[in-house]
Tab-separated table of C-alpha atoms in Angstrom:
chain	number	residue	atom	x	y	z
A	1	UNK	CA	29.295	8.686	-34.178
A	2	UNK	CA	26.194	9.394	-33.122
A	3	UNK	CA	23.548	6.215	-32.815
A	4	UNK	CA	20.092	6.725	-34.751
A	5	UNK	CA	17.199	8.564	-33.841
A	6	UNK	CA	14.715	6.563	-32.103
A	7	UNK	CA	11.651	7.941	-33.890
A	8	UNK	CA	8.834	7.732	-31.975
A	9	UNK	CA	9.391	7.503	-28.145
A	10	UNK	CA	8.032	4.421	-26.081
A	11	UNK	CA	5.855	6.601	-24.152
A	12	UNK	CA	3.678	7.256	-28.001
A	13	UNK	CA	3.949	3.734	-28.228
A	14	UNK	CA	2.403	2.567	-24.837
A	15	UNK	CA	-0.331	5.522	-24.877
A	16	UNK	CA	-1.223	4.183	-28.488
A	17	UNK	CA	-1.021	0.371	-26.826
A	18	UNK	CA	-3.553	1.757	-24.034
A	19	UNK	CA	-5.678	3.256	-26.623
A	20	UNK	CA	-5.871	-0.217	-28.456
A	21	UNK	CA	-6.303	-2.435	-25.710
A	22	UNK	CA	-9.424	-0.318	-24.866
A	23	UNK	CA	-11.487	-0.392	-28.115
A	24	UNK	CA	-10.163	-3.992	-29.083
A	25	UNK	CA	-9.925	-5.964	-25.748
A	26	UNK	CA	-6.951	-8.836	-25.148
A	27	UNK	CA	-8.184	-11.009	-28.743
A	28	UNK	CA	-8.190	-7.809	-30.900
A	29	UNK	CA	-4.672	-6.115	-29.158
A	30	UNK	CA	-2.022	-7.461	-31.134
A	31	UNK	CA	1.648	-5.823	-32.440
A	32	UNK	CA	0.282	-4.858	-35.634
A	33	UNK	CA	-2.607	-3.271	-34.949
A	34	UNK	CA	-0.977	-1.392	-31.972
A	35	UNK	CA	1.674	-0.129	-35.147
A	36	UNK	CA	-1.124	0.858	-37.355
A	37	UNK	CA	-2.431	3.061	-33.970
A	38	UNK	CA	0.853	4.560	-33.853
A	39	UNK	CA	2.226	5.051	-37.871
A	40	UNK	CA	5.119	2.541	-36.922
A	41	UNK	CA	6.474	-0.407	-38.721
A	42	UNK	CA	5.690	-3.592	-36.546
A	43	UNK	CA	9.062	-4.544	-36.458
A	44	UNK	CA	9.822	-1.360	-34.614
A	45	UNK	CA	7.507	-2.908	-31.405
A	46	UNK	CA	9.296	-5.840	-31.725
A	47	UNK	CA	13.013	-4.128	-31.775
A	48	UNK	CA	11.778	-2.067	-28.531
A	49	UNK	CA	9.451	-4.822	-26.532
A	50	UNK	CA	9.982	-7.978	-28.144
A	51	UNK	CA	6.666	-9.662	-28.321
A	52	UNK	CA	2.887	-8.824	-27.225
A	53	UNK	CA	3.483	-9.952	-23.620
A	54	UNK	CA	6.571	-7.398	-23.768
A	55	UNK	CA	4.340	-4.602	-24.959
A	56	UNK	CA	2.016	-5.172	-21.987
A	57	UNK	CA	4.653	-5.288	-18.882
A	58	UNK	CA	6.031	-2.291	-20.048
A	59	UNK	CA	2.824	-0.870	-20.501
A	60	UNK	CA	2.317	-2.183	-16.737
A	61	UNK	CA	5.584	-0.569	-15.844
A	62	UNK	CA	5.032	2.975	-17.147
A	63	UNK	CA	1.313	2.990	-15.591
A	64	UNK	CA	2.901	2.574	-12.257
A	65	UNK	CA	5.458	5.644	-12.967
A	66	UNK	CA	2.466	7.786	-14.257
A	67	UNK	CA	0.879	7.224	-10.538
A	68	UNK	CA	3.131	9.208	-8.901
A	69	UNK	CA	4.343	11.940	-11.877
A	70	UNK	CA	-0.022	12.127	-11.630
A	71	UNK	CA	0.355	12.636	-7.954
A	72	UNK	CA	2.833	15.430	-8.298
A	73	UNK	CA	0.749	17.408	-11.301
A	74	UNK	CA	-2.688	16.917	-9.662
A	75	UNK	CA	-1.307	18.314	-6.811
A	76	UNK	CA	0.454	21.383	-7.919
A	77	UNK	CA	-2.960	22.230	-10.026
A	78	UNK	CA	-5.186	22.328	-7.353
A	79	UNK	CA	-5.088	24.461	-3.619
A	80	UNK	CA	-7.367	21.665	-2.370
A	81	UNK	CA	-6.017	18.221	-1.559
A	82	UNK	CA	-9.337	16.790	-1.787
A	83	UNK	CA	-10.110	18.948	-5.512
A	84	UNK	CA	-6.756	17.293	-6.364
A	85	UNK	CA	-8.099	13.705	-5.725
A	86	UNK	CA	-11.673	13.856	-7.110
A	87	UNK	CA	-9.310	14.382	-10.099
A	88	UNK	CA	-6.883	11.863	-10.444
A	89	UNK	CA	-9.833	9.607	-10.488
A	90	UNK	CA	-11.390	10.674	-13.156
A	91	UNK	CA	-8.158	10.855	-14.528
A	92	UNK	CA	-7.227	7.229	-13.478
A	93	UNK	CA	-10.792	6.308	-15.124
A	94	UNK	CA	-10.853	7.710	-18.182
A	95	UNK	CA	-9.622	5.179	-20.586
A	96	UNK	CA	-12.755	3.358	-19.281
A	97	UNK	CA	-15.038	6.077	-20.482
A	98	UNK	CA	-17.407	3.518	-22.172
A	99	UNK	CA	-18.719	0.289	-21.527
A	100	UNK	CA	-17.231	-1.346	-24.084
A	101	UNK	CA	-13.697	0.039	-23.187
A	102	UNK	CA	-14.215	-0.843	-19.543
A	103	UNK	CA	-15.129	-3.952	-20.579
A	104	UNK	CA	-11.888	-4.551	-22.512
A	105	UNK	CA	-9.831	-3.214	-19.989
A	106	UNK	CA	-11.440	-5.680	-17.170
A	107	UNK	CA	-10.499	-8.519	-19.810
A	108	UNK	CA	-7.135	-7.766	-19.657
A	109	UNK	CA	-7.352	-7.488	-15.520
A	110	UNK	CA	-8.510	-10.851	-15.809
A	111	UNK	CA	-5.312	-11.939	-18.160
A	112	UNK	CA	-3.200	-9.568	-14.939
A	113	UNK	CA	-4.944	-12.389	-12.427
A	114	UNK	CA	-4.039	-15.147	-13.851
A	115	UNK	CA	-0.279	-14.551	-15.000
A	116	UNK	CA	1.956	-14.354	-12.039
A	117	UNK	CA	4.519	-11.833	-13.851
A	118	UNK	CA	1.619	-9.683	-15.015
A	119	UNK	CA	0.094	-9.655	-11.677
A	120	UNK	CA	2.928	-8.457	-9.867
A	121	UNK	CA	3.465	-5.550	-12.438
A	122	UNK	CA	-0.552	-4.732	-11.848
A	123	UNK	CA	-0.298	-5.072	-8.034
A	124	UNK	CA	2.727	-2.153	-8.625
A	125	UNK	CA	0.220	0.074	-10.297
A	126	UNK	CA	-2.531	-0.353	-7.925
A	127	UNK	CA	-0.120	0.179	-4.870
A	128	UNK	CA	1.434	3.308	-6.842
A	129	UNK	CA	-2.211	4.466	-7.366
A	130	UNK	CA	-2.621	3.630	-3.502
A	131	UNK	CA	0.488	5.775	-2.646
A	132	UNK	CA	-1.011	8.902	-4.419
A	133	UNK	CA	-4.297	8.676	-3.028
A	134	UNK	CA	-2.878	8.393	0.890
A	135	UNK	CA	-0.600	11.492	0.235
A	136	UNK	CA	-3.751	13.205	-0.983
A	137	UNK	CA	-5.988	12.563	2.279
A	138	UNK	CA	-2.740	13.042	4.204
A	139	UNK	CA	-2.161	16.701	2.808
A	140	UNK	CA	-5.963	17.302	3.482
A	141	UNK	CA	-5.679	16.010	6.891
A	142	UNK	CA	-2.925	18.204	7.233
A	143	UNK	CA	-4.806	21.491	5.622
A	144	UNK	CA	-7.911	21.254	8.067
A	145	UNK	CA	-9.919	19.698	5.390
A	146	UNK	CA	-10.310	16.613	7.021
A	147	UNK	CA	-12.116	16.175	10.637
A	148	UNK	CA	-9.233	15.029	13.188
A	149	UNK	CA	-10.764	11.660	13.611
A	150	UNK	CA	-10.474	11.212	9.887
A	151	UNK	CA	-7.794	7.892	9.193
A	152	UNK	CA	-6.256	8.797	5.748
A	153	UNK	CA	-4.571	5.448	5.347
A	154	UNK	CA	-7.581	3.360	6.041
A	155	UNK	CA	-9.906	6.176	4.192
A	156	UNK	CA	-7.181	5.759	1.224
A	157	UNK	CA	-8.325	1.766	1.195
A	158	UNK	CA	-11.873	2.672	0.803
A	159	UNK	CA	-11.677	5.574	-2.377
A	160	UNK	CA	-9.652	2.538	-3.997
A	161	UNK	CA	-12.641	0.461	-3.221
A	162	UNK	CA	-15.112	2.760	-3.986
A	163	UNK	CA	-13.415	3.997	-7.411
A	164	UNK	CA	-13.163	0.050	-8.409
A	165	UNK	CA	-16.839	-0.792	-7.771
A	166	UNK	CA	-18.253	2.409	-9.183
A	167	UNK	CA	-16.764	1.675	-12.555
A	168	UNK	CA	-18.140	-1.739	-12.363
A	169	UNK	CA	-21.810	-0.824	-11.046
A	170	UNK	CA	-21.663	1.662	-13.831
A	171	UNK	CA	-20.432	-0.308	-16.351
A	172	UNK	CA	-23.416	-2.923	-15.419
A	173	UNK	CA	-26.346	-0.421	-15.400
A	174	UNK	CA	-25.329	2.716	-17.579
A	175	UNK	CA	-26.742	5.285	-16.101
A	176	UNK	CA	-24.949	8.976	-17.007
A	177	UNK	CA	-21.241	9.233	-17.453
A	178	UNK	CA	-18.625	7.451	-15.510
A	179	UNK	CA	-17.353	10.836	-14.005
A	180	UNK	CA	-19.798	12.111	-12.709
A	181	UNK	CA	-20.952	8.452	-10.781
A	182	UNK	CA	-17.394	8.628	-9.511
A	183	UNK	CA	-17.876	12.023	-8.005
A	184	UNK	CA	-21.070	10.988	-6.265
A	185	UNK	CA	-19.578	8.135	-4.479
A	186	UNK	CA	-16.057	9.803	-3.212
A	187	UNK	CA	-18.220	12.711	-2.320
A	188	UNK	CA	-20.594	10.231	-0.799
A	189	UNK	CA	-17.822	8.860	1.123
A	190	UNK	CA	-15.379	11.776	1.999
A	191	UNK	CA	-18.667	13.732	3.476
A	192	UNK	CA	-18.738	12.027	7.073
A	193	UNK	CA	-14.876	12.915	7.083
A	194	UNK	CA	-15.485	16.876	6.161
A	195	UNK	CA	-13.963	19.384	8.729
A	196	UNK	CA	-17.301	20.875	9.517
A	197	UNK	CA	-16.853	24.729	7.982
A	198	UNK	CA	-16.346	22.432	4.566
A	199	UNK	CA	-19.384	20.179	4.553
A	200	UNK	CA	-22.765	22.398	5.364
A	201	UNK	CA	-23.691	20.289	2.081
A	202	UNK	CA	-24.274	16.274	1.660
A	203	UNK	CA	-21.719	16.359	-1.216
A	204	UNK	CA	-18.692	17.656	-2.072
A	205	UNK	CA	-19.300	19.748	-5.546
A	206	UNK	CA	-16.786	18.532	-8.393
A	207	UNK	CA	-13.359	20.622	-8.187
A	208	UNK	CA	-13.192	21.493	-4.902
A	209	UNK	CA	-11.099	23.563	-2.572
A	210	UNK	CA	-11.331	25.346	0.545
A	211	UNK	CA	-12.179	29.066	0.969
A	212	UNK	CA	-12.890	29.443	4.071
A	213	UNK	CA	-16.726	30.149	3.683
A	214	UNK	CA	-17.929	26.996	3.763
A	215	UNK	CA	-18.596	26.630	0.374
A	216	UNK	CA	-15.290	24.901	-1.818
A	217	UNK	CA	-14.546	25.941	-5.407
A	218	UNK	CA	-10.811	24.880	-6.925
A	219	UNK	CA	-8.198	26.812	-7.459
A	220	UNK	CA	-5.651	25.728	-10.034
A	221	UNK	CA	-2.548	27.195	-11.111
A	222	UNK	CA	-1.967	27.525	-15.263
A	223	UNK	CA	-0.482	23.837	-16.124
A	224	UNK	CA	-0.413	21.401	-19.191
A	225	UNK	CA	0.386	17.907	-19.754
A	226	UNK	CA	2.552	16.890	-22.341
């Protein structure tokens, strides 16, 4: 006999749990209002995670899996290695759209430093997140798009750098939107590295990819996310 539906699937659950944690921070997140987010019974979070601390390592785990199926998408969408970072991110950064939800989020990267089990799970993501962005430069080192000096690894070190204090600096003085700050700085920083037929400009413009005019525009093939 067949066992019973599971209703709603834990991926639902953990997007809702993300949602939560941003608008509520770490005082306001707890199992029932993550159930009310998601139409479920509270008991049904505790049947699947167990407890609030449950909820979040799984959350942990799952962000660290969504690196690299992020990695994979991004990439097929875009012609241009470089038009496929600039978007994972934004992508990576939009749950901290506001100030107040980057500010919630940062609360729980402080409850991530302090817990040893919650750290390792958050050092997973951020090494995940690493992975994707070093396969990115690589490809674009390997397309022409980056100059031959250009060091993906070590330049993969600084667009985690540079994505981590841009949302900070921007969360701090508010001025315009978080994506477009984040497209000045990596475009900022991946400039110097430019093959030169694809920088004749200071900045990379938003969606890029190579046409071999030495202007970039993106070129994405017809994909959604589920």
């Amino acid at each position: 006999m067949a066992g019973r539906p599971r209703g709603v699937e834990d991926a639902v659950l953990l997007r809702h749990t993300a949602e939560v944690m941003g608008r509520v921070g770490p005082a306001g997140l707890t199992l029932a209002a993550v159930a009310r987010a998601a139409g479920v019974a509270p008991a049904t979070l505790v049947q699947r995670f167990g407890s609030k601390r449950g909820l979040l390592l799984a959350l942990a785990r799952a962000s660290a899996d969504a690196a690299d199926a992020r990695y994979e998408r991004l990439r097929a969408a875009h012609a241009s290695p470089l038009a496929a970072l600039l978007a994972l991110a934004e992508e990576e950064t939009a749950p901290l759209a506001s100030p107040e939800s980057f500010a919630n989020h940062l609360a729980f990267l402080g409850m991530d430093l302090a817990d040893p089990e919650l750290h390792a799970h958050a050092l997973t993501v951020h090494r995940a997140q690493g992975r994707a962005v070093a396969r990115l430069l690589e490809a674009a080192s390997a397309l022409g798009e980056l100059r031959p000096s250009a060091d993906p690894a070590r330049l993969a070190r600084s667009v985690q750098t540079v994505v981590a204090g841009t949302g900070l600096t921007w969360a701090l003085d508010r001025e315009g939107t978080l994506p477009d700050r984040l497209r000045t700085e990596l475009t900022d920083l991946l400039a110097p590295h430019l093959a030169a037929d694809l920088a004749p400009h200071p900045h990379v413009p938003a969606g890029t990819g190579p046409t071999g005019t030495g202007t970039i525009r993106t070129t994405t093939t017809t994909s959604e996310e589920s």
